[in-house]
Amino acid sequence: MLPRGRPRALGAAALLLLLLLVGFFLFGRDLECECRERGWRAEGREFLPYPLTPHVPPDGRLRGSASLDGELTWDHNRSACVPLRSLQPKCELLHVAIVCAGYNSSRDVITLVKSMLFYRKNPLHLHLVTDDVARNILETLFHTWMVPAVRVSFYNANEFQSQVSWIPNTHYSGLYGLLKLVLPDALPPDLVRVIVLDTDITFASDIAELWAFFAHFSDKQMIGLVENQSNWYLGNLWKNHRPWPALGRGFNTGVILLRLDRLREAGWEQMWKATAQRLLLTLSTTSLADQDIFNAVIKEHPGLVLLLPCIWNVQLSDHTLAEHCYSEASDLKVIHWNSPRKLRVKNKHVQFFRNLYLTFLEYDGNLLRTELFGCPSQPPPRAEQLQQALAQLDEEDACFEFQQQWLTVHRVHLTFLPLDPLPSEAHDVTLVAQLSMDRLQMLEALCSHWPGPMSLALYLTDAETQQFLRFVEASTVLSARSNVAYHVVYREGPLYPVNHLRNVALAQALTSYVFLSDIDFLPAYSLYGYLRASIKQLDLGSQRKVALVVPAFESLHYRLSFPTSKAELLALLDAGSLYTFRYDVWPRGHAPTDYARWREARAPYRVQWAADYEPYVVVPRECPRYDSRFVGFGWNKVAHIVELDAQEYEFLVLPEAFTIHMPHAPSLDISRFRSSPAYRDCLQALKDEFHQDLSRRYGAAALKYLTALQQSRSSA
């Protein structure tokens, strides 16, 4: 039996322990923060990991740990040790604004967004101020990306250009580099806070930590910025260097926190315009676009700005002093590639920065489609219906892969590379094709044979897109072409979505007519000009529905003396160097073209549809789309030709046209078709389903297709 005093002693000890634990959780963070602060100062570290409210001394120089030299005072009434995440609601919607114009800038935005999505724990609303090119690209990308808890709003940059077009600007960003000045007017009037980012930003932390700095704004502060990490605004980089006025080194506008409500109330538009107009009387142009004007305004109104820690905008410019900002890789929050040389900039730690950037550049964007944990959100459009359709599939079904692939929504990046097509003529033709990484070597030869516009869909992973980009840049043939549109459809799923790829390429053709080809075919050197002349001669601009058939041949030799005329082709055909396409394994595919008649033909002739016919044709751009249910190998073109016939297209064979299939290793899908009875059974099930749909849409007129299918099945 224990003495009577022992329980009281144990109870007191337990109570003391409980008080100690409570005290640790209540005050331990402050103690830890104070110790860490002393440690940083003792180590001579050049920054503090918490927000500072700067007081600007009479000489106008910013000093202290958020800047790159000296001491900086801050408001001791503000807690420097409050965990930033604790200052905001868990699932608060964060607003981000980006100005983006053109093809290359659109690619940069995607890498930036990937880095944001990788770390984020909050729903995001992206406000994108774009030109027409960037909007077409990014609207399609986000629509097909279907990332949960991400909203995207677009604003037409053309509507705001007149507000800044009067400002001379020599910066490489051009007119669009000034548009951040008009964001308080461009963005919705009820939007209070926004983070503004340059497209050349890479995140290494959760953007919510940056958003939390809004809670540290004083009642008068409207703009949050990081100090400029070069001596540009000190004016000592070269002789006769005359920068715009700034506080000390000034501020960099690659990362900005804007209190839009306060800027509007303060008359921001009048403020920056008056400052710019006055300074442009003596300074002929801006060199750093909006950044010069932001700094000039802040020079006159220093109370507007909250100085952010330098780790939230580590600047890799040509004259950067960023290495004074950090000592550990874990310190970094945001990397800013603000040199025109981008990844080629010189910095002793650039390899680390480059590797971080490349990680997100090649990161599989499909992995970012995950739901936010603990933050319920409205699913993206169509996502709920797709999930329900996928949930109804039977994974034990032998055709599960086919069904799943058809329901897959692929991310699509249109015009992945810059496009500058010539004005289209009434009878112009775009070559439409699709390819994967293993057919990339066909591009140069195709460009040599077809000088006209092309619209190509590429089925690639995120990493493969960078290999493709390097391939084009290294090729003098490909890099010289400005009328080839490359559209990336990101790889997902086990089967090749051939008809979806064709539809993507077809939808982006800019000419009135399209030549529906495949990447492993080389057209006659004269085909582009011949097709345009034939379209004009046949007067296809009327309501007449015509599909011009280009006869297909094949070579079994990797090296071929390519024929320059029909006469040369016939000679090679007679010599056994060329063959009619698939004459030995799939004669039904092209037999209706009537090659015997083509040999003697001098004028276009009409042929009738027959079962399994799949010629390569030239049709109006508004032709029926391909049936995307057909994935992998088999019947994908056949189904499209059936649709053309059902819509009463007339098939005309051109007497001087030809295209030649070049040999290559068989694809994975054709290997599976040849080796797997289950694969062929699934294809047959797709055919049956396709014919049922034809019957529903075309009624009795579709009976001939079902009859032809049954006859071909019985003869097989």
XYZ file of C-alpha atoms in Angstrom:
716
model
C 0.000 0.000 0.000
C 1.408 3.389 -1.057
C 1.841 6.239 1.474
C -0.951 8.830 1.311
C 1.400 11.620 0.094
C 2.650 9.638 -2.941
C -0.480 10.064 -5.132
C -0.445 13.799 -4.481
C 3.216 13.980 -5.474
C 2.577 11.946 -8.613
C -0.431 14.120 -9.447
C 1.608 17.288 -9.005
C 4.376 15.872 -11.202
C 1.857 14.918 -13.866
C 0.331 18.402 -13.729
C 3.776 19.998 -13.999
C 4.600 17.802 -16.989
C 1.304 18.776 -18.621
C 2.038 22.483 -18.055
C 5.504 22.058 -19.529
C 4.063 20.393 -22.619
C 1.462 23.119 -23.018
C 4.119 25.772 -22.532
C 6.343 24.151 -25.132
C 3.599 24.126 -27.736
C 2.553 27.685 -26.881
C 5.989 29.277 -26.604
C 8.441 26.754 -27.984
C 8.001 28.001 -31.525
C 8.995 31.533 -30.489
C 12.033 30.238 -28.604
C 13.040 28.108 -31.545
C 12.579 31.055 -33.866
C 14.657 33.349 -31.638
C 17.465 30.793 -31.460
C 17.359 30.309 -35.190
C 17.484 34.071 -35.709
C 20.562 34.352 -33.496
C 22.131 31.435 -35.315
C 21.621 33.052 -38.719
C 23.143 36.298 -37.500
C 26.045 34.470 -35.914
C 26.696 32.650 -39.172
C 26.586 35.904 -41.102
C 23.626 34.709 -43.172
C 22.304 37.374 -45.541
C 18.567 36.848 -45.155
C 15.804 36.044 -42.703
C 13.091 33.481 -43.412
C 10.270 35.731 -42.284
C 8.583 38.855 -43.664
C 10.076 42.233 -42.932
C 8.477 45.667 -43.021
C 11.244 47.964 -44.233
C 11.922 51.458 -42.989
C 13.666 53.410 -45.721
C 16.554 55.553 -44.393
C 17.234 59.053 -45.765
C 19.772 57.813 -48.311
C 17.117 55.576 -49.871
C 19.232 52.409 -49.536
C 17.565 49.211 -48.360
C 19.678 47.321 -45.866
C 19.312 44.113 -43.924
C 18.747 40.429 -44.091
C 16.056 40.507 -46.735
C 18.373 42.603 -48.844
C 21.901 41.758 -49.918
C 23.918 43.992 -47.615
C 23.844 45.668 -44.221
C 21.187 45.880 -41.507
C 17.522 46.484 -42.149
C 15.137 47.533 -39.402
C 11.678 46.099 -39.234
C 8.496 46.526 -37.282
C 8.930 44.723 -33.958
C 5.199 44.921 -33.367
C 4.813 42.209 -35.991
C 5.532 38.608 -35.069
C 8.496 37.356 -37.026
C 7.985 33.795 -35.883
C 4.347 33.035 -36.649
C 4.258 29.991 -38.937
C 3.139 31.410 -42.258
C 0.677 28.612 -43.050
C -1.192 29.264 -39.810
C -2.168 32.735 -40.986
C -4.635 31.542 -43.638
C -7.588 29.174 -43.891
C -6.627 25.648 -44.838
C -8.439 25.529 -48.174
C -8.343 29.215 -49.094
C -8.519 29.874 -52.837
C -5.254 31.423 -54.020
C -5.245 33.747 -57.025
C -2.296 33.868 -59.438
C -1.943 36.195 -62.441
C 0.406 35.594 -65.368
C 0.913 37.562 -68.594
C 1.670 35.182 -71.448
C 2.012 35.720 -75.198
C 3.221 33.501 -78.010
C 4.305 29.901 -78.473
C 7.497 29.751 -76.397
C 6.028 31.659 -73.482
C 3.120 29.195 -73.385
C 5.578 26.339 -72.943
C 7.231 28.233 -70.080
C 3.893 28.727 -68.347
C 3.270 24.992 -68.324
C 6.564 24.307 -66.531
C 5.789 27.065 -64.034
C 2.320 25.631 -63.388
C 3.725 22.130 -62.932
C 6.063 23.376 -60.200
C 3.156 25.179 -58.484
C 0.891 22.146 -58.655
C 3.589 19.819 -57.356
C 3.873 21.643 -54.024
C 0.465 23.270 -53.620
C -2.038 22.286 -50.947
C -4.669 24.879 -51.829
C -7.103 25.357 -54.679
C -5.825 27.793 -57.296
C -7.443 30.291 -59.625
C -5.148 31.218 -62.515
C -5.770 34.560 -64.216
C -4.036 34.450 -67.595
C -3.632 37.622 -69.656
C -2.853 36.266 -73.123
C -2.696 36.983 -76.806
C -4.765 34.865 -79.202
C -1.952 32.348 -79.739
C -1.357 31.655 -76.055
C -5.067 31.490 -75.299
C -5.658 28.845 -77.992
C -2.802 26.770 -76.597
C -3.480 27.145 -72.883
C -7.266 26.951 -73.050
C -7.003 23.583 -74.797
C -4.276 22.403 -72.450
C -6.137 23.160 -69.218
C -9.410 21.850 -70.650
C -7.775 18.503 -71.402
C -5.502 18.456 -68.343
C -8.514 18.368 -66.000
C -6.594 19.187 -62.823
C -8.853 19.202 -59.743
C -9.212 22.428 -57.754
C -7.761 24.631 -60.498
C -9.832 27.328 -62.190
C -8.520 29.260 -65.171
C -9.762 32.620 -66.437
C -8.502 34.292 -69.599
C -8.192 38.002 -70.352
C -7.540 39.379 -73.812
C -4.208 41.195 -73.799
C -5.197 43.118 -76.929
C -7.804 45.023 -74.914
C -5.122 46.527 -72.659
C -2.240 47.123 -75.059
C -3.293 50.693 -75.784
C -2.715 51.554 -72.117
C 1.008 50.749 -72.404
C 1.813 50.930 -76.122
C 2.950 54.570 -75.736
C 5.863 53.472 -73.524
C 9.146 52.822 -75.422
C 10.568 49.497 -74.213
C 13.776 47.721 -75.264
C 13.277 44.659 -73.055
C 12.999 41.307 -74.869
C 9.491 40.794 -73.462
C 8.254 43.624 -75.675
C 4.854 45.205 -75.204
C 3.600 42.296 -73.087
C 6.327 42.997 -70.534
C 4.455 46.156 -69.550
C 1.005 44.656 -69.022
C 1.504 43.847 -65.338
C 1.056 47.567 -64.762
C -2.617 47.352 -65.809
C -3.579 44.275 -63.775
C -5.600 46.219 -61.168
C -7.878 47.328 -64.025
C -7.688 44.139 -66.105
C -8.613 41.704 -63.335
C -12.144 41.455 -61.873
C -13.037 44.423 -59.626
C -13.987 42.123 -56.732
C -10.574 40.424 -56.733
C -8.672 41.705 -53.693
C -5.342 39.867 -53.635
C -3.248 38.254 -56.350
C 0.239 36.855 -56.774
C 1.742 37.976 -60.079
C 4.404 35.793 -61.685
C 6.696 35.971 -64.686
C 6.586 32.946 -66.972
C 10.248 32.101 -66.252
C 9.600 31.225 -62.597
C 10.114 27.812 -60.980
C 8.656 27.050 -57.561
C 10.532 24.999 -54.975
C 7.923 25.392 -52.246
C 4.197 25.661 -51.599
C 2.820 28.884 -53.081
C 0.564 29.179 -50.012
C 3.648 30.197 -48.012
C 4.089 33.128 -50.372
C 0.383 33.981 -50.195
C 0.649 34.115 -46.391
C 2.766 37.269 -46.635
C -0.425 39.188 -47.431
C -1.204 38.903 -43.713
C 1.958 40.915 -42.979
C 0.993 43.929 -45.078
C 0.513 47.101 -43.075
C -2.607 49.172 -43.640
C -0.745 51.277 -46.211
C 1.211 48.613 -48.068
C -0.075 47.474 -51.458
C 2.838 45.701 -53.162
C 5.102 42.872 -51.964
C 8.461 42.510 -53.735
C 11.919 41.004 -53.413
C 14.953 43.242 -53.774
C 16.632 43.212 -57.184
C 19.670 40.938 -56.886
C 22.031 42.857 -59.144
C 23.585 46.314 -59.224
C 21.534 47.348 -62.250
C 19.722 50.200 -60.509
C 22.925 51.430 -58.844
C 24.031 52.528 -62.311
C 27.598 51.232 -62.067
C 27.546 48.253 -64.430
C 29.148 50.166 -67.299
C 30.077 53.673 -68.322
C 27.154 56.040 -68.968
C 24.655 53.484 -67.651
C 21.474 55.417 -66.768
C 18.880 53.194 -65.100
C 15.463 54.333 -63.932
C 15.289 55.646 -60.351
C 14.907 53.074 -57.584
C 15.415 52.595 -53.854
C 18.953 51.265 -53.625
C 19.175 48.143 -55.746
C 15.473 48.431 -56.402
C 13.001 45.585 -56.657
C 12.489 42.717 -59.086
C 8.955 42.266 -60.439
C 9.208 38.575 -61.385
C 7.232 37.810 -58.210
C 4.731 40.399 -56.979
C 2.079 40.390 -54.276
C -0.636 42.921 -55.139
C -3.390 44.254 -52.909
C -5.599 45.155 -55.848
C -8.290 46.813 -53.748
C -5.835 49.283 -52.230
C -4.146 50.013 -55.541
C -7.495 50.862 -57.117
C -8.447 53.097 -54.188
C -5.070 54.862 -54.354
C -5.454 55.646 -58.053
C -2.705 53.307 -59.220
C -3.303 53.939 -62.918
C -2.867 57.697 -62.575
C 0.104 57.180 -60.271
C 2.219 55.018 -62.563
C 1.261 56.853 -65.744
C 2.206 60.250 -64.281
C 5.551 58.886 -63.097
C 6.324 57.222 -66.433
C 5.354 60.263 -68.492
C 7.558 62.545 -66.415
C 10.610 60.282 -66.492
C 10.324 59.538 -70.201
C 11.052 63.210 -70.818
C 14.657 62.491 -69.820
C 14.905 58.693 -70.141
C 14.204 57.670 -73.714
C 12.990 54.138 -72.997
C 12.423 51.473 -70.366
C 15.081 48.763 -70.317
C 13.384 46.359 -67.898
C 9.762 46.949 -68.938
C 7.249 47.168 -66.057
C 10.013 46.743 -63.471
C 11.463 50.177 -64.242
C 8.105 51.869 -63.731
C 7.259 49.923 -60.558
C 10.601 50.990 -59.089
C 10.171 54.612 -60.075
C 6.756 54.729 -58.373
C 8.119 53.029 -55.247
C 11.020 55.503 -55.150
C 8.445 58.275 -54.817
C 6.093 56.300 -52.530
C 8.246 53.883 -50.466
C 5.412 53.179 -48.040
C 3.618 51.128 -50.730
C 6.001 48.191 -50.556
C 6.522 45.205 -48.278
C 10.028 43.807 -48.702
C 9.872 40.011 -49.114
C 12.722 37.664 -48.191
C 15.066 37.187 -51.111
C 14.542 33.412 -51.204
C 11.112 34.064 -52.750
C 12.722 35.350 -55.948
C 16.245 34.007 -56.432
C 17.222 35.809 -59.613
C 19.574 34.252 -62.142
C 20.250 37.332 -64.243
C 23.508 38.022 -66.075
C 24.868 40.160 -63.216
C 23.184 38.338 -60.347
C 24.279 38.555 -56.740
C 21.772 35.871 -55.786
C 24.407 33.602 -54.241
C 24.529 36.012 -51.278
C 20.872 35.201 -50.602
C 21.148 31.527 -49.701
C 23.575 28.961 -48.358
C 21.506 25.769 -48.462
C 19.411 24.320 -51.269
C 16.539 23.918 -48.829
C 16.475 27.699 -48.387
C 15.184 28.272 -51.905
C 11.524 28.981 -52.509
C 11.343 30.460 -56.014
C 13.922 30.479 -58.818
C 13.698 33.191 -61.455
C 15.418 32.674 -64.826
C 15.426 36.382 -65.625
C 18.316 36.369 -68.070
C 17.684 36.318 -71.829
C 20.041 33.335 -71.849
C 17.745 31.427 -69.452
C 19.288 28.002 -68.665
C 22.612 29.071 -70.217
C 23.167 31.812 -67.644
C 26.450 31.666 -65.711
C 26.183 30.986 -61.991
C 28.249 28.733 -59.764
C 25.118 26.878 -58.651
C 23.365 26.921 -61.997
C 23.598 23.152 -62.406
C 21.493 22.648 -59.295
C 18.958 25.221 -60.486
C 18.923 23.712 -63.964
C 18.275 20.232 -62.598
C 15.352 21.495 -60.546
C 13.891 23.220 -63.598
C 14.391 20.160 -65.803
C 12.664 18.007 -63.204
C 9.444 19.942 -63.723
C 9.993 20.425 -67.440
C 9.981 16.647 -67.942
C 7.631 15.779 -65.078
C 4.612 13.707 -66.080
C 1.739 16.175 -65.883
C -0.756 13.301 -65.610
C 0.495 12.735 -62.057
C -0.759 16.200 -61.062
C -4.403 15.265 -61.650
C -4.779 14.099 -58.050
C -7.430 15.485 -55.718
C -6.365 17.925 -53.000
C -6.322 16.134 -49.665
C -8.810 17.630 -47.230
C -10.031 20.319 -49.648
C -13.240 19.254 -51.406
C -13.674 21.024 -54.729
C -15.908 21.042 -57.775
C -14.560 18.457 -60.242
C -13.389 19.719 -63.645
C -15.989 19.678 -66.452
C -16.720 16.141 -67.693
C -14.552 14.593 -64.949
C -17.481 13.234 -62.981
C -19.113 11.627 -66.030
C -15.800 10.078 -67.065
C -15.198 8.669 -63.603
C -18.661 7.119 -63.629
C -18.065 5.616 -67.085
C -14.697 4.215 -66.021
C -16.203 2.802 -62.834
C -18.721 0.845 -64.905
C -15.999 -0.944 -66.878
C -15.210 -4.536 -65.995
C -11.473 -4.979 -65.473
C -11.895 -8.685 -66.155
C -13.305 -7.970 -69.610
C -10.864 -9.041 -72.342
C -11.468 -5.690 -74.071
C -11.011 -3.572 -70.936
C -7.883 -1.875 -72.337
C -9.728 -0.778 -75.484
C -12.635 0.633 -73.496
C -10.381 2.390 -71.008
C -8.208 3.913 -73.735
C -11.236 5.309 -75.529
C -12.422 7.033 -72.329
C -9.000 8.490 -71.550
C -8.757 12.270 -71.849
C -5.281 13.132 -73.110
C -3.587 16.423 -72.367
C -3.124 18.317 -75.608
C -0.555 21.035 -76.254
C -1.376 22.670 -79.585
C 1.333 24.314 -81.724
C 4.145 23.203 -79.463
C 6.637 25.120 -81.636
C 6.288 28.560 -83.240
C 4.177 28.628 -86.381
C 4.272 31.318 -89.057
C 2.246 30.079 -92.020
C 1.906 32.006 -95.245
C -1.548 33.399 -96.078
C -3.707 30.505 -97.217
C -4.997 30.348 -100.782
C -8.476 29.099 -101.653
C -7.150 25.777 -102.996
C -4.374 25.203 -100.495
C -3.844 21.796 -98.858
C -2.443 20.822 -95.448
C -0.863 17.413 -94.967
C -2.312 15.824 -91.809
C -0.566 12.945 -90.022
C 0.308 11.561 -86.592
C 3.380 9.912 -85.109
C 5.102 8.700 -81.984
C 8.716 8.956 -80.892
C 9.822 5.925 -82.910
C 8.800 7.631 -86.188
C 10.570 10.921 -85.518
C 13.238 10.136 -88.092
C 10.604 10.358 -90.850
C 10.087 14.092 -90.370
C 13.069 15.386 -92.323
C 12.291 13.280 -95.389
C 8.629 14.286 -95.235
C 9.569 17.975 -95.120
C 11.773 17.459 -98.170
C 8.871 15.954 -100.125
C 6.060 18.280 -99.001
C 6.824 22.035 -99.030
C 3.268 22.980 -98.085
C 1.687 23.362 -94.634
C 1.510 20.371 -92.320
C -0.430 19.644 -89.151
C 1.161 16.808 -87.184
C 0.012 15.246 -83.896
C 2.785 13.689 -81.809
C 2.085 11.114 -79.089
C 4.797 11.768 -76.507
C 5.581 11.757 -72.818
C 6.601 14.998 -71.115
C 10.237 13.903 -71.256
C 9.972 12.931 -74.924
C 8.698 16.390 -75.830
C 12.080 17.777 -74.810
C 13.878 15.180 -76.926
C 11.640 16.183 -79.816
C 12.428 19.851 -79.226
C 16.175 19.179 -79.289
C 15.730 17.055 -82.414
C 14.034 19.914 -84.274
C 16.556 22.498 -83.088
C 19.445 20.310 -84.275
C 17.914 19.742 -87.718
C 18.573 22.388 -90.355
C 15.671 20.989 -92.410
C 13.081 21.116 -89.628
C 14.210 24.337 -87.992
C 13.976 26.110 -91.354
C 10.262 25.296 -91.698
C 7.745 27.744 -90.231
C 4.590 26.194 -91.748
C 4.645 22.882 -89.856
C 2.364 22.777 -86.812
C 3.339 20.222 -84.167
C 0.634 19.309 -81.654
C 1.655 17.218 -78.660
C -0.843 14.712 -77.281
C 0.602 13.419 -74.024
C 0.942 9.687 -73.679
C -1.376 7.866 -71.324
C -2.647 4.307 -71.500
C -1.423 1.091 -73.158
C -2.878 1.532 -76.673
C -2.049 4.059 -79.381
C -5.005 6.494 -79.764
C -4.477 6.784 -83.511
C -7.803 8.325 -84.478
C -7.786 10.806 -81.617
C -4.362 11.955 -82.818
C -5.673 12.331 -86.358
C -8.598 14.397 -85.109
C -6.298 16.726 -83.172
C -4.130 17.330 -86.245
C -7.147 17.654 -88.546
C -8.881 20.205 -86.331
C -5.812 22.470 -86.402
C -5.381 22.578 -90.190
C -5.650 26.161 -91.455
C -6.303 25.499 -95.143
C -9.575 24.686 -96.905
C -8.417 21.164 -97.851
C -6.446 18.449 -96.091
C -4.421 15.496 -97.318
C -5.053 12.704 -94.789
C -1.797 10.773 -94.766
C 0.370 8.700 -92.432
C 3.854 9.578 -91.225
C 5.504 6.576 -92.893
C 4.416 7.686 -96.386
C 6.444 10.004 -98.600
C 4.350 11.881 -101.176
C 5.548 12.536 -104.695
C 7.759 15.615 -104.852
C 5.221 17.303 -107.102
C 2.118 16.229 -105.166
C 1.566 19.477 -103.234
C 1.416 21.607 -106.362
C -0.525 18.951 -108.285
C -3.217 18.710 -105.589
C -3.752 22.463 -105.517
C -4.057 22.563 -109.293
C -6.467 19.604 -109.294
C -8.722 21.153 -106.652
C -8.926 24.328 -108.692
C -9.477 22.494 -111.976
C -12.224 20.259 -110.547
C -13.950 23.263 -108.985
C -14.243 21.597 -105.584
C -15.061 24.866 -103.901
C -18.753 24.261 -104.567
C -21.064 22.120 -102.432
C -19.842 18.998 -104.200
C -18.611 16.356 -101.733
C -15.463 14.797 -103.196
C -12.604 12.753 -101.770
C -9.577 12.798 -104.059
C -7.775 9.438 -103.875
C -3.962 9.426 -103.892
C -2.846 5.918 -104.965
C -0.525 4.272 -102.428
C 2.552 2.164 -103.135
C 5.267 0.646 -100.988
C 8.957 -0.071 -101.055
C 10.552 -2.979 -99.239
C 13.961 -1.284 -99.405
C 15.174 1.339 -96.961
C 17.100 3.000 -99.769
C 14.994 3.966 -102.718
C 15.712 6.122 -105.740
C 12.462 8.015 -105.282
C 10.545 8.440 -108.548
C 10.065 12.006 -109.729
C 7.194 11.182 -112.092
C 4.476 8.636 -112.783
C 6.571 7.169 -115.606
C 9.495 6.540 -113.251
C 7.163 4.990 -110.685
C 5.682 2.608 -113.275
C 9.190 1.565 -114.300
C 10.052 0.762 -110.677
C 6.741 -1.061 -110.322
C 7.475 -3.199 -113.398
C 11.007 -3.864 -112.150
C 9.754 -5.183 -108.801
C 11.289 -2.318 -106.787
C 7.851 -0.991 -105.856
C 4.507 -2.647 -105.135
C 0.946 -1.533 -104.709
C 0.419 -0.960 -101.007
C -0.207 -4.109 -98.942
C -0.951 -6.133 -102.069
C 0.133 -9.323 -100.305
C -1.396 -8.983 -96.811
C -4.366 -6.617 -97.231
C -5.361 -6.303 -100.923
C -8.931 -5.262 -100.036
C -7.602 -2.065 -98.467
C -6.694 -0.463 -101.813
C -8.091 -2.718 -104.543
C -11.030 -0.359 -105.372
C -8.466 2.258 -106.475
C -8.057 0.065 -109.588
C -4.318 0.292 -110.179
C -4.610 -1.236 -113.662
C -6.836 1.629 -114.711
C -4.574 4.143 -112.983
C -1.602 3.045 -115.125
C -3.342 4.301 -118.278
C -5.438 7.112 -116.804
C -5.009 10.667 -118.021
C -7.951 12.167 -116.155
C -9.508 11.655 -112.724
C -11.880 8.708 -112.583
C -14.580 7.719 -110.152
C -14.465 4.531 -108.071
C -17.053 2.933 -105.808
C -16.700 2.214 -102.141
C -16.110 -1.429 -101.234
C -15.668 -3.251 -97.933
C -12.391 -2.495 -96.099
C -11.416 0.283 -98.514
C -8.930 2.680 -96.853
C -7.297 4.987 -99.425
C -5.354 8.135 -98.617
C -7.568 11.035 -99.593
C -7.762 14.798 -99.971
C -10.988 16.184 -98.519
C -12.389 19.505 -97.264
C -11.237 20.447 -93.787
C -14.834 20.195 -92.533
C -15.000 16.485 -93.388
C -16.290 13.967 -90.800
C -13.892 13.290 -87.944
C -12.325 9.906 -87.270
C -14.029 7.524 -84.852
C -11.833 7.697 -81.746
C -13.068 4.345 -80.440
C -10.581 2.722 -82.811
C -7.308 2.594 -80.906
C -4.229 0.542 -81.577
C -4.038 -1.235 -84.924
C -6.853 -2.110 -87.282
C -9.792 -0.597 -89.146
C -9.182 2.984 -87.982
C -8.984 4.444 -91.515
C -11.564 1.992 -92.880
C -14.199 3.336 -90.484
C -13.479 6.887 -91.637
C -13.865 5.997 -95.315
C -17.172 4.276 -94.499
C -18.315 7.517 -92.864
C -17.320 9.512 -95.957
C -19.285 7.131 -98.185
C -22.286 7.236 -95.862
C -22.268 11.024 -96.205
C -22.241 10.594 -99.990
C -18.685 11.650 -100.728
C -17.601 10.863 -104.288
C -14.244 9.066 -104.640
C -12.109 10.395 -107.512
C -8.702 8.841 -108.226
C -6.078 11.349 -109.390
C -4.094 10.039 -112.391
C -0.726 11.711 -111.612
C -0.768 11.471 -107.819
C 1.069 8.899 -105.740
C 2.526 8.351 -102.290
C 4.986 5.643 -101.192
C 5.152 3.784 -97.900
C 8.678 3.461 -96.511
C 9.699 0.359 -94.517
C 10.158 0.447 -90.756
C 10.038 -1.836 -87.730
C 6.477 -2.932 -86.869
C 4.697 -1.043 -84.118
C 3.785 -2.661 -80.829
C 0.090 -2.496 -81.708
C 0.430 -4.344 -85.011
C 2.536 -6.987 -83.272
C -0.226 -7.465 -80.720
C -2.836 -7.632 -83.482
C -0.918 -10.380 -85.264
C -0.143 -12.429 -82.162
C -3.251 -12.047 -79.992
C -6.634 -13.601 -80.889
C -8.168 -11.636 -78.011
C -6.916 -8.392 -79.561
C -8.538 -9.291 -82.879
C -11.775 -10.266 -81.105
C -11.893 -6.833 -79.449
C -11.374 -5.172 -82.811
C -14.244 -7.193 -84.220
C -16.445 -6.089 -81.328
C -15.573 -2.457 -82.169
C -16.567 -3.054 -85.802
C -19.936 -4.457 -84.714
C -20.532 -1.507 -82.416
C -19.558 0.900 -85.206
C -22.066 -0.666 -87.615
C -24.820 -0.498 -85.024
C -24.163 3.233 -84.706
C -24.258 3.585 -88.503
C -27.659 1.925 -88.576
C -28.986 4.302 -85.940
C -27.699 7.362 -87.793
C -28.293 6.428 -91.426
C -31.114 3.881 -91.209
C -31.640 1.638 -94.243
C -28.802 3.365 -96.132
C -26.349 1.739 -93.714
C -27.515 -1.789 -94.593
C -24.909 -2.140 -97.342
C -22.064 -1.677 -94.829
C -23.396 -4.395 -92.547
C -23.871 -6.708 -95.530
C -20.331 -5.996 -96.724
C -18.981 -6.665 -93.252
C -20.725 -10.026 -93.066
C -19.484 -10.991 -96.521
C -15.927 -10.029 -95.694
C -16.136 -11.974 -92.416
C -17.394 -15.110 -94.200
C -14.676 -14.895 -96.860
C -11.906 -14.318 -94.313
